[in-house]
Coordinates of C-alpha atoms in Angstrom, one line a residue:
X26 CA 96.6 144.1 160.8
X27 CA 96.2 147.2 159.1
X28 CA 93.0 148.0 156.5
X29 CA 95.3 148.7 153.7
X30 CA 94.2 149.0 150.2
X31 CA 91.2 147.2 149.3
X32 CA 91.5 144.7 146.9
X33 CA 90.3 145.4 143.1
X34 CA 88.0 143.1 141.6
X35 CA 90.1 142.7 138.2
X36 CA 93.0 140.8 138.6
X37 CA 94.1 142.3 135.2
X38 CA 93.8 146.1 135.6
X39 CA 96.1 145.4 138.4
X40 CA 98.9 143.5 136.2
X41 CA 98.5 146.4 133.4
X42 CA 99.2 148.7 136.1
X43 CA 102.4 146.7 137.0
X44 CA 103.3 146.6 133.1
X45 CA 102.7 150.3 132.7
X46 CA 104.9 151.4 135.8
X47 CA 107.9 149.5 135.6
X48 CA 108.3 151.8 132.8
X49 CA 108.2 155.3 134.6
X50 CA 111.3 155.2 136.0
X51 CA 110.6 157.0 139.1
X52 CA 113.2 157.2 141.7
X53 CA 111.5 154.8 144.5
X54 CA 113.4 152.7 147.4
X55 CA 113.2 149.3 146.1
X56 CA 114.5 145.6 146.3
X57 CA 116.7 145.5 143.5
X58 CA 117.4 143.1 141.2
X59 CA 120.8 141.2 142.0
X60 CA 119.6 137.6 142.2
X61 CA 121.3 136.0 138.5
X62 CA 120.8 132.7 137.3
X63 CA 123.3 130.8 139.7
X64 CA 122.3 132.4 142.6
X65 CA 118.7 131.1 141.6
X66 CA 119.9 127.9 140.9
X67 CA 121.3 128.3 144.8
X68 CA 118.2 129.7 146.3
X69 CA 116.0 126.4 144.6
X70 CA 118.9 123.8 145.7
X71 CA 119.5 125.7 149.1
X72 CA 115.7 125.7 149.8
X73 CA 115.0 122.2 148.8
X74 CA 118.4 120.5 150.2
X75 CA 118.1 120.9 154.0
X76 CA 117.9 118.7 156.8
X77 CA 115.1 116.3 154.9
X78 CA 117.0 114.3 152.7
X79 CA 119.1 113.5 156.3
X80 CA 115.4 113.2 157.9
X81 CA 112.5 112.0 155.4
X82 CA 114.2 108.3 154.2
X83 CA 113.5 107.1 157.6
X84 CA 109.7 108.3 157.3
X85 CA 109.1 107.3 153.4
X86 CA 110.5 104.0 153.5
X87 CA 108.5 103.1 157.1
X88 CA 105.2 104.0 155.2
X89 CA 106.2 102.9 152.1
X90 CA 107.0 98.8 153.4
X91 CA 109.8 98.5 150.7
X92 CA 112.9 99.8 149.4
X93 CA 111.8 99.5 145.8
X94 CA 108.5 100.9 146.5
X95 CA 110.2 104.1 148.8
X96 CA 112.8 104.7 146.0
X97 CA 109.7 104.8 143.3
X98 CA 108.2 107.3 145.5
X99 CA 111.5 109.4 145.7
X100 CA 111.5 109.4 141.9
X101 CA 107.6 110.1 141.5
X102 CA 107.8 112.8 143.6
X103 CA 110.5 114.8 142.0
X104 CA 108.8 114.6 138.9
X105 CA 105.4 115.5 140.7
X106 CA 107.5 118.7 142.2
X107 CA 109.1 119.2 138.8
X108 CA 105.4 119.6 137.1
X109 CA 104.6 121.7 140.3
X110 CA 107.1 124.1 139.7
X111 CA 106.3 124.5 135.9
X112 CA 103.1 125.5 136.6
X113 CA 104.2 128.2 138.9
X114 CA 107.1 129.1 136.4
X115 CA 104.4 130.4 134.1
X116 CA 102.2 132.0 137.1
X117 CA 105.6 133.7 138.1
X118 CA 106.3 135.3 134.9
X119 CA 102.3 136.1 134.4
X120 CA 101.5 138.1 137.9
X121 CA 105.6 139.5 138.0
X122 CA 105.3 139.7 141.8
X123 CA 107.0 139.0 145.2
X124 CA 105.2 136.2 147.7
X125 CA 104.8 133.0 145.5
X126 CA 101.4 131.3 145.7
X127 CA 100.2 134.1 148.7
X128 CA 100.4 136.5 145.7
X129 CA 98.7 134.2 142.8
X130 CA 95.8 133.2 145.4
X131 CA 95.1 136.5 146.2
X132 CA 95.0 137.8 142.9
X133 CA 92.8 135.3 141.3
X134 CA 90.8 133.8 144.6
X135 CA 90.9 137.3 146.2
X136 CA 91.8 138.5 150.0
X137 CA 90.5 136.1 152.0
X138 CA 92.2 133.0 150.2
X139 CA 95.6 135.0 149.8
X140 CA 95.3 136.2 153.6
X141 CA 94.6 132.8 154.3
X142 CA 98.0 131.3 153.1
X143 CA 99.6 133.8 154.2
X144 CA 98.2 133.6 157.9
X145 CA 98.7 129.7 158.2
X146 CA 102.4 130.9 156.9
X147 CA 103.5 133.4 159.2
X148 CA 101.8 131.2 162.2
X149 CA 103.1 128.1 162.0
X150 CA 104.8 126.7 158.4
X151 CA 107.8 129.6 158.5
X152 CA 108.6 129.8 162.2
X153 CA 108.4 126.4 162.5
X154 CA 110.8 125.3 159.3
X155 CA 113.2 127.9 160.5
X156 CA 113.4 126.6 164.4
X157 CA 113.8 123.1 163.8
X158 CA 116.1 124.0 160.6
X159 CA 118.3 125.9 163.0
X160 CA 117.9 122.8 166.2
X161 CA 118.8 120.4 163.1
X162 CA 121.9 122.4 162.5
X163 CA 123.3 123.0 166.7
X164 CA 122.4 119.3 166.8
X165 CA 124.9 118.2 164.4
X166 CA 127.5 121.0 165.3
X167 CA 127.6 119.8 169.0
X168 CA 127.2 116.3 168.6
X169 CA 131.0 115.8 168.2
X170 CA 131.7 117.0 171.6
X171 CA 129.6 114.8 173.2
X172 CA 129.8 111.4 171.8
X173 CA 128.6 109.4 174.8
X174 CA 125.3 111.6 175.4
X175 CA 122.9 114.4 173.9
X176 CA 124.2 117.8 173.6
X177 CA 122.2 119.5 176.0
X178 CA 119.1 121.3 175.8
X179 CA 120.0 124.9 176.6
X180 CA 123.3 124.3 174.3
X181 CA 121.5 123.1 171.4
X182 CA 118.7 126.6 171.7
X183 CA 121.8 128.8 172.7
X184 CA 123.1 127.8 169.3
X185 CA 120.2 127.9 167.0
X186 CA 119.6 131.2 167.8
X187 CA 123.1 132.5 167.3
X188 CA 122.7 130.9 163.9
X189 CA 119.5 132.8 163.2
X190 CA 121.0 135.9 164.6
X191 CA 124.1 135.8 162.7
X192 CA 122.0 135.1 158.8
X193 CA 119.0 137.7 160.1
X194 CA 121.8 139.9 160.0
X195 CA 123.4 139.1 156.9
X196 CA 119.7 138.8 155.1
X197 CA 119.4 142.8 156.7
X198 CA 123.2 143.7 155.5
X199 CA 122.7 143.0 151.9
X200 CA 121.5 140.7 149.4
X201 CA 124.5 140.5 147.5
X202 CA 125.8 138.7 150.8
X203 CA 122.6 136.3 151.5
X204 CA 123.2 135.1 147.7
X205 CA 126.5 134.5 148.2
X206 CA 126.4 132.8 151.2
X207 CA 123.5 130.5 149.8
X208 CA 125.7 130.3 146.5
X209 CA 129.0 129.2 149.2
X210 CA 126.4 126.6 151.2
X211 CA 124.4 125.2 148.2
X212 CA 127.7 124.1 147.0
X213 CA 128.8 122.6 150.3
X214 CA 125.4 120.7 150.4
X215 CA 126.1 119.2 147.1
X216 CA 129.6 118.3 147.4
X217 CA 128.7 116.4 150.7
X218 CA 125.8 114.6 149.2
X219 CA 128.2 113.9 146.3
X220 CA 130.3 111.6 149.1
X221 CA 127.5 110.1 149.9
X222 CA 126.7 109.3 146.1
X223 CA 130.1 108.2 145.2
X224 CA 130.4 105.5 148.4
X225 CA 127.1 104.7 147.0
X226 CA 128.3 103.5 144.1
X227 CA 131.4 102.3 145.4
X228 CA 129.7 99.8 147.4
X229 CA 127.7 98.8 144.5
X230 CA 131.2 97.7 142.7
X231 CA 131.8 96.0 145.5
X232 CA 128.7 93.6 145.2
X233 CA 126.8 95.5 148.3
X234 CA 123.5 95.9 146.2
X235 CA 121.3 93.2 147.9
X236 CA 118.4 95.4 148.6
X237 CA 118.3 96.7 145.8
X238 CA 117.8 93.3 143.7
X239 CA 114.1 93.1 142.5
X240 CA 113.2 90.0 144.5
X241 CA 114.7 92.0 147.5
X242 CA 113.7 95.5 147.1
X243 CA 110.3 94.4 147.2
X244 CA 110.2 92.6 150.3
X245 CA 107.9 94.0 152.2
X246 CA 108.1 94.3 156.5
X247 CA 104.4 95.4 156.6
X248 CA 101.4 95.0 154.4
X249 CA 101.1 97.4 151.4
X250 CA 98.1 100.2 152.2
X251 CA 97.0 103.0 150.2
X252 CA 96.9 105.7 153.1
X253 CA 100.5 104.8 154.3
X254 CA 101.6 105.2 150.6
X255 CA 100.1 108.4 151.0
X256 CA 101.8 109.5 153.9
X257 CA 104.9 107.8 152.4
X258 CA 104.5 110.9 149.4
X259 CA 104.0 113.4 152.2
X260 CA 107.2 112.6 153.9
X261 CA 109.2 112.2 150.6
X262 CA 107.1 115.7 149.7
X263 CA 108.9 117.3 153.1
X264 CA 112.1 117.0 151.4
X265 CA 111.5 118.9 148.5
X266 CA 109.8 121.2 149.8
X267 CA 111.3 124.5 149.3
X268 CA 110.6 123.9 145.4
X269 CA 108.2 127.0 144.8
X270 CA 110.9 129.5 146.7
X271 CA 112.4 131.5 144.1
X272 CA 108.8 132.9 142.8
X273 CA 108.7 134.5 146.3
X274 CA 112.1 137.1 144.9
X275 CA 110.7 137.0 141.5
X276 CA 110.9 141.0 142.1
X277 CA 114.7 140.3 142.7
X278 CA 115.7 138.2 139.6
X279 CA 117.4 139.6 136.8
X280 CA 115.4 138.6 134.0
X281 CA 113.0 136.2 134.9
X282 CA 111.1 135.5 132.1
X283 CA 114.8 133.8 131.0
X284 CA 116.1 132.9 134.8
X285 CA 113.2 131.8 136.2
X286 CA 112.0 128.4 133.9
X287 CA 116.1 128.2 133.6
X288 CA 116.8 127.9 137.3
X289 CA 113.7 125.2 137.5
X290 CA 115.1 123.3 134.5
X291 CA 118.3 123.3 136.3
X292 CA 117.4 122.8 139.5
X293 CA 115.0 120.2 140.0
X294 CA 116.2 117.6 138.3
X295 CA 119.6 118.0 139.9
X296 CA 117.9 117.5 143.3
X297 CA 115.8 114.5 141.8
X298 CA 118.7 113.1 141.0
X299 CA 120.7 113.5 144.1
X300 CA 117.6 112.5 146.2
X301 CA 117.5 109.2 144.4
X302 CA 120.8 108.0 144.3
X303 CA 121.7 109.2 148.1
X304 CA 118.8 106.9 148.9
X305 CA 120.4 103.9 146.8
X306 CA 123.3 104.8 148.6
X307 CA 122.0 104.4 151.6
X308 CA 120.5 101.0 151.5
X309 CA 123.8 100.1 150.1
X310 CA 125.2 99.9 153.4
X311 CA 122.3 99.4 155.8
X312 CA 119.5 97.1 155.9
X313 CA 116.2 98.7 155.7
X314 CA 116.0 97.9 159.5
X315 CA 119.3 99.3 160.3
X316 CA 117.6 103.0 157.9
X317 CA 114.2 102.9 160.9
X318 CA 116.5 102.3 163.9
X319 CA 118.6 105.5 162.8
X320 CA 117.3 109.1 163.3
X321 CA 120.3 110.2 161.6
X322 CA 121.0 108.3 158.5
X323 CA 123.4 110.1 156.9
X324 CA 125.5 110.1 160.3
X325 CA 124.9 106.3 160.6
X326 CA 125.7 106.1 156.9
X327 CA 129.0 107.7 157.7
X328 CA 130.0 105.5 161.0
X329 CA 129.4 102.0 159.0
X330 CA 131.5 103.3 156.0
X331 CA 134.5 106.6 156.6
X332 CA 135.7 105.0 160.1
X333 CA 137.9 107.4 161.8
X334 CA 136.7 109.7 158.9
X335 CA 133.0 109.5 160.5
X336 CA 133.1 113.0 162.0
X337 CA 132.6 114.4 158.6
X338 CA 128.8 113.7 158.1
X339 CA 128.0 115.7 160.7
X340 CA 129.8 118.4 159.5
X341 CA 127.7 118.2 156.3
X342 CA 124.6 117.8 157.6
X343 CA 125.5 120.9 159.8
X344 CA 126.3 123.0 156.3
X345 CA 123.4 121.9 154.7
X346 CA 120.9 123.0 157.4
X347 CA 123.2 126.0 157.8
X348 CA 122.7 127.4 154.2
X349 CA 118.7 125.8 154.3
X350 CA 118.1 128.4 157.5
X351 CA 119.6 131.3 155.2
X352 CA 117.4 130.5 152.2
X353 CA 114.2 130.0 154.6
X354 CA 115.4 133.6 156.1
X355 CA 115.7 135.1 152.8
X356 CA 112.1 133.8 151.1
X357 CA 110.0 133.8 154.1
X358 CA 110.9 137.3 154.9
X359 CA 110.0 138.6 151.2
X360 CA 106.6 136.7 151.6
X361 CA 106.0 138.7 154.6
X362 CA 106.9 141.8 152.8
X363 CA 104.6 141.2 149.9
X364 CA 102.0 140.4 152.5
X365 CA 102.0 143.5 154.2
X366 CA 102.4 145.5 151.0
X367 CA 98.8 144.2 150.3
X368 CA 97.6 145.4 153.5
X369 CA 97.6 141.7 154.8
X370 CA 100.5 142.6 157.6
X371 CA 100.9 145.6 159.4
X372 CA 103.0 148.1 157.1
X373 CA 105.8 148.1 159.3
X374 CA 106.7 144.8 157.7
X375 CA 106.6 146.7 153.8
X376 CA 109.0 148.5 155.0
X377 CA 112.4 149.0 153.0
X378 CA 116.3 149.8 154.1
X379 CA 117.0 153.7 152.0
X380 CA 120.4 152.4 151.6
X381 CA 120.4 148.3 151.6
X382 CA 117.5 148.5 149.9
X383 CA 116.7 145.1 152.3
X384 CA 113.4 144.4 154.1
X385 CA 114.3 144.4 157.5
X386 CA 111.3 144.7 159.7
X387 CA 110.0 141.5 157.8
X388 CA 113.5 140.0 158.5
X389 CA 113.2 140.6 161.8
X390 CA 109.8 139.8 162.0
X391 CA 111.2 136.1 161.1
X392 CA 113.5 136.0 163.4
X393 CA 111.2 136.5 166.4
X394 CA 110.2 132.8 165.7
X395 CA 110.3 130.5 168.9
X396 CA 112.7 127.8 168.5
X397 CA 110.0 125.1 170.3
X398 CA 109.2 123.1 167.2
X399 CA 109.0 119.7 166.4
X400 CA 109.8 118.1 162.6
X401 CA 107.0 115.7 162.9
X402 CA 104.3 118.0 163.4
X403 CA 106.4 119.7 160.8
X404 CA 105.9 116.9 157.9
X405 CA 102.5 116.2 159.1
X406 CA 100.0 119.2 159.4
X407 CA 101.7 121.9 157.9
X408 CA 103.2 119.6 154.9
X409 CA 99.2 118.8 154.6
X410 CA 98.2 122.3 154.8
X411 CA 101.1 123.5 152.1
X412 CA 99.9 120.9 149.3
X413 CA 96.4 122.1 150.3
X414 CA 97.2 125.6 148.9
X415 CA 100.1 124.1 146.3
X416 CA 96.8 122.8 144.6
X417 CA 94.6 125.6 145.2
X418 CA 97.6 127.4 143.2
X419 CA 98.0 125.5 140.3
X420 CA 94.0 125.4 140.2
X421 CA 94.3 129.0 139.9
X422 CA 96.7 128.5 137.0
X423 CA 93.5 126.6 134.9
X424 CA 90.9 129.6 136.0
X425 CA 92.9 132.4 135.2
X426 CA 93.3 130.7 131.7
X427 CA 89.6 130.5 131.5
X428 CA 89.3 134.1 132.9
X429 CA 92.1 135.3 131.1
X430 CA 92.8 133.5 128.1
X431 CA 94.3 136.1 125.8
X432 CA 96.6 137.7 129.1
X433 CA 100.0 138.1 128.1
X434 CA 102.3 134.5 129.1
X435 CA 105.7 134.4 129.0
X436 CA 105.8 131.3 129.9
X437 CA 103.0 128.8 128.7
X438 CA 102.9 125.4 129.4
X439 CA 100.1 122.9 128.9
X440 CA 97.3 122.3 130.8
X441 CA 98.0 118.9 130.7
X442 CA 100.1 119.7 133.4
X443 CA 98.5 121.6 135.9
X444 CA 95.7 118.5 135.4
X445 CA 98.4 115.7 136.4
X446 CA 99.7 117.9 139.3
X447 CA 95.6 118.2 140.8
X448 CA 95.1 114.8 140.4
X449 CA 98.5 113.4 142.3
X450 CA 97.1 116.6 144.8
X451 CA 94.0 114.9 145.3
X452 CA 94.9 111.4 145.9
X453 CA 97.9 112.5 148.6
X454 CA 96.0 115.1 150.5
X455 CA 92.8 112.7 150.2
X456 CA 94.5 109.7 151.6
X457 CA 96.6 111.7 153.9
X458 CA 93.1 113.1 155.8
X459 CA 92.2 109.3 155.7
X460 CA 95.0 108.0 157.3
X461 CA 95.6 110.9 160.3
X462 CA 92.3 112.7 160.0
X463 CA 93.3 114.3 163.5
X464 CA 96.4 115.9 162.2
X465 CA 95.3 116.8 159.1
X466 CA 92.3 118.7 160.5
X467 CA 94.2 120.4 163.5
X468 CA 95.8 122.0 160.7
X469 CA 93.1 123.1 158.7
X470 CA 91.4 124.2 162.4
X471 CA 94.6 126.3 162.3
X472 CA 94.3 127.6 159.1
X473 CA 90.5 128.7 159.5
X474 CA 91.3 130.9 162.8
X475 CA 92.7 133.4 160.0
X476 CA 88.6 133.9 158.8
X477 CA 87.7 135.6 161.7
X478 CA 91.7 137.7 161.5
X479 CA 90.5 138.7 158.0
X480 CA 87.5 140.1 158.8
X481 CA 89.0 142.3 161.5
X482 CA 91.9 143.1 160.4
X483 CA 92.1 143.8 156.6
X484 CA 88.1 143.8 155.8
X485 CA 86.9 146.2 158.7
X486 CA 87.5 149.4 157.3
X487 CA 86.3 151.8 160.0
X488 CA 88.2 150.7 162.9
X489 CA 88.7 152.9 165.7
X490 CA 91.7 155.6 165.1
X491 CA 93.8 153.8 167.7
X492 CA 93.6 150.5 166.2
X493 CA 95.1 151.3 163.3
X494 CA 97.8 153.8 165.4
X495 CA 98.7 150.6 167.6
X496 CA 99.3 148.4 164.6
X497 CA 100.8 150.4 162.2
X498 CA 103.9 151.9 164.9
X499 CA 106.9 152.8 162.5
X500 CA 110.6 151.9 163.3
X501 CA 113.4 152.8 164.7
X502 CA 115.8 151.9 161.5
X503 CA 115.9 154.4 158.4
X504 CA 113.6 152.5 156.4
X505 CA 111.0 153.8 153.3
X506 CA 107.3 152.3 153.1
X507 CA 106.7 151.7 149.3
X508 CA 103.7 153.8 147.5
X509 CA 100.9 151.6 148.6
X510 CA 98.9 152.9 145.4
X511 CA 100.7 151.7 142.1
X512 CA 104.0 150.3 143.6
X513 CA 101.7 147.6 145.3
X514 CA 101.6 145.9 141.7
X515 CA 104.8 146.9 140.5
X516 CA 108.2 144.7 141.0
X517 CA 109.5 147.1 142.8
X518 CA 112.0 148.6 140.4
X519 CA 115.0 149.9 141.3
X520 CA 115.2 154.1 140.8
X521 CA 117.6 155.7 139.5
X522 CA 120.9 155.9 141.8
X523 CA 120.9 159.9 142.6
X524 CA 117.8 160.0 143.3
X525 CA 118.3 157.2 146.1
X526 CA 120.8 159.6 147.2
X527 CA 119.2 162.5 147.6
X528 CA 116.5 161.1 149.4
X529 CA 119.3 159.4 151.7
X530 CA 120.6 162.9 152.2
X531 CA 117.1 164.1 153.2
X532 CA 116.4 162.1 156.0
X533 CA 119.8 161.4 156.6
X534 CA 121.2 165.3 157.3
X535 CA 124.2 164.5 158.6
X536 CA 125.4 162.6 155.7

């Protein structure tokens, strides 16, 4: 950690300061703006649409105890995540800057809350989502060659990690690229989920809807109880997480007061919908206890119904975790920017490409993730610990209006909103703690380790001379560390283009 600049009591000061110096046109290095309204629409879909729709029905309908009850609880939480992501739609367009909710908790709870979302982050949630992601995606790519056994372990790593290589490296090439590849995958994604859809509904012509009859859907295999309904919301939760991604580049989006609430409107609702019906289609062709016994239910989905056509599900699933690991490259490595413009991260990570105008130490940063995790864990403690601070968010929404109420909003919604989001937050994280009060606290356990990480590295402010030389080493690449005084607040604008050049020419002699 580095001391960095301490942070300023009034939240405001620093968002006039923003205001004021987008305007001076100065010639920084700076993430530019290139991300329009489809590639948005991509990074929200691409984010959200990964390996958990192929993952969470198994885990919503085995707490739920019914069909009809799991699909209610596919459609209550995309309108849950659709309310969510209103309420950061205005925070997005209110405090214009890079890292989500890290940069919202920080500037209205102050250091310690933002450091602490940030920490629980970069240690578990990130690295994490990105190495099983990536296993997800070898698993399905090698699981054609061998059809009579499990790929093997080393094969399954080997290739995981190519895959990271190969997007860390197109995430540090350009963003124009990352877009387009998320654009190319997003669009994959959809069209194989569209397959899914349309046997759906083919069956359903063909009479195969027993389950989904009222006096069947409702059949329960277990009792009905309140903490497994929970937990049922948690999984579901899992796979739309990925929601609140695009306020991470909010830096990088042309025109976000206009793209940003755009891309949600778009966005959510499309995934709602395909979330939905791929589950109808699903228990159009299995039993509910044909959905538990499969681990892979889109692949089982595919075996009962394509035939000789089968191979093709795994080839989706294998583009759809394929584009999620780019979009989880490309947002996780902008929070970890943000975070160590704000003096949360050694500076090395605030570091910017003169030319690509990328953040590579942060990218490679996230790429240094072990690839040792496992997706239950996943769902359980970190999916607990991310609605944790989803709510102290939108929480932060209703204060700063208190604090704040004549700050400039773009974007306004009711508070109506924010209320029905806390309340849904209460009863799933409340329930959740109930019903696995071990795994819920081993996260927040987790979480809490970054106090005493706070306190030494960003609150200490006279540590010893070769602390702060050991931390803050520079790189190797020809990169630019932002003005840590006003360019902190800013987003980061673009300078003009000769003036990019000329400094490229400075430290770059021989060009």
């Amino acid at each position: 950690m580095t001391d960095g600049p301490r942070q300023r009591g009034n939240a405001s000061a620093d968002w006039d300061t923003a205001s004021e110096s987008s305007k001076d046109g100065s010639g920084r290095v700076a993430l530019k703006k290139e991300i329009g309204l489809v590639s948005a629409c991509g990074i929200i879909v691409g984010n959200i649409i990964g390996s958990g729709i192929f993952v969470s029905p198994k885990g919503v309908l085995e707490n739920a105890s019914s069909v009809g009850l799991a699909l209610i609880v596919w459609i209550i939480t995309g309108v849950i995540t659709a309310i969510g992501a209103l309420c950061y739609a205005e925070l997005g367009v209110t405090i214009p800057k890079s890292g989500g909710d890290y940069s919202y908790v920080k500037d209205i709870f102050g250091g310690l809350a933002g450091f602490l979302r940030l920490w629980i982050a970069v240690l578990v949630i990130y690295p994490t989502n990105q190495a099983v992601i990536a296993l997800t995606f070898s698993n399905y790519v090698l699981q054609p060659l061998f059809p009579t056994c499990f790929p093997p372990e080393s094969g399954l790593r080997l290739l995981a990690a190519l895959c990271l290589l190969l997007l860390t490296w197109v995430n540090c090439s350009s963003v124009r690229w990352a877009t387009h590849v998320q654009d190319v995958f997003t669009t994959g994604k959809l069209l194989a989920l569209g397959l899914i859809i349309i046997m759906g509904f083919v069956q359903i012509c063909k009479g195969q809807y027993y389950w989904l009859e009222p006096v069947h859907a409702f059949e329960t295999f277990q009792p009905y109880d309140i903490g497994q309904i929970a937990l049922s919301f948690l999984q579901g939760s899992f796979a739309y997480g990925g929601w609140n991604f695009l306020n991470y580049v909010t830096e990088e989006l042309v025109d976000p007061y206009r793209n940003l609430p755009r891309a949600i409107f778009i966005s959510i609702p499309l995934v709602t919908f395909v979330y939905v019906f791929a589950n109808i289609a699903y228990v159009t062709a299995m039993s509910p206890q044909e959905l538990l016994a499969s681990n892979a239910v889109a692949v089982t989905f595919g075996e009962k119904l394509l035939g000789v056509m089968s191979w093709v599900m795994p080839i989706s699933v294998a583009l759809s975790t394929f584009g999620g690991v780019n979009g989880s490259l490309f947002t996780s490595s902008r929070l970890f920017f943000a975070g160590a413009r704000e003096g949360h991260l050694p500076r090395l990570l605030a570091m910017i490409h003169v030319k690509r105008c990328t953040p590579i130490p942060a990218l490679l940063f996230t790429f240094t993730a072990p690839l040792c995790s496992d997706m239950y864990t996943l769902i359980n403690y970190v999916g607990f610990i991310n609605y944790l601070f989803y709510g102290v968010t939108v929480a932060g929404q209703i204060v700063l209006r208190i604090k704040q109420p004549d700050m400039h909003r773009p974007i306004k919604v009711s508070l109506m909103w924010p209320v029905i989001y806390l309340l849904f937050w209460a009863f799933l994280l409340i329930f959740s703690l109930y019903s696995e009060p071990v795994v819920c606290g081993l996260g927040m356990a987790i979480m809490l380790t970054g106090v005493p990480v706070y306190f030494l590295g960003v609150y200490w402010d006279n540590k010893p001379q070769c602390f702060d030389t050991f931390i803050g080493m520079r790189t190797i690449f020809i990169i630019l560390y932002p003005d840590m005084g006003e360019s902190r607040n800013v987003g980061l604008q673009q300078g003009p283009k000769e003036d990019d050049d000329e400094l490229g020419k400075a430290l770059n002699p021989s060009k």
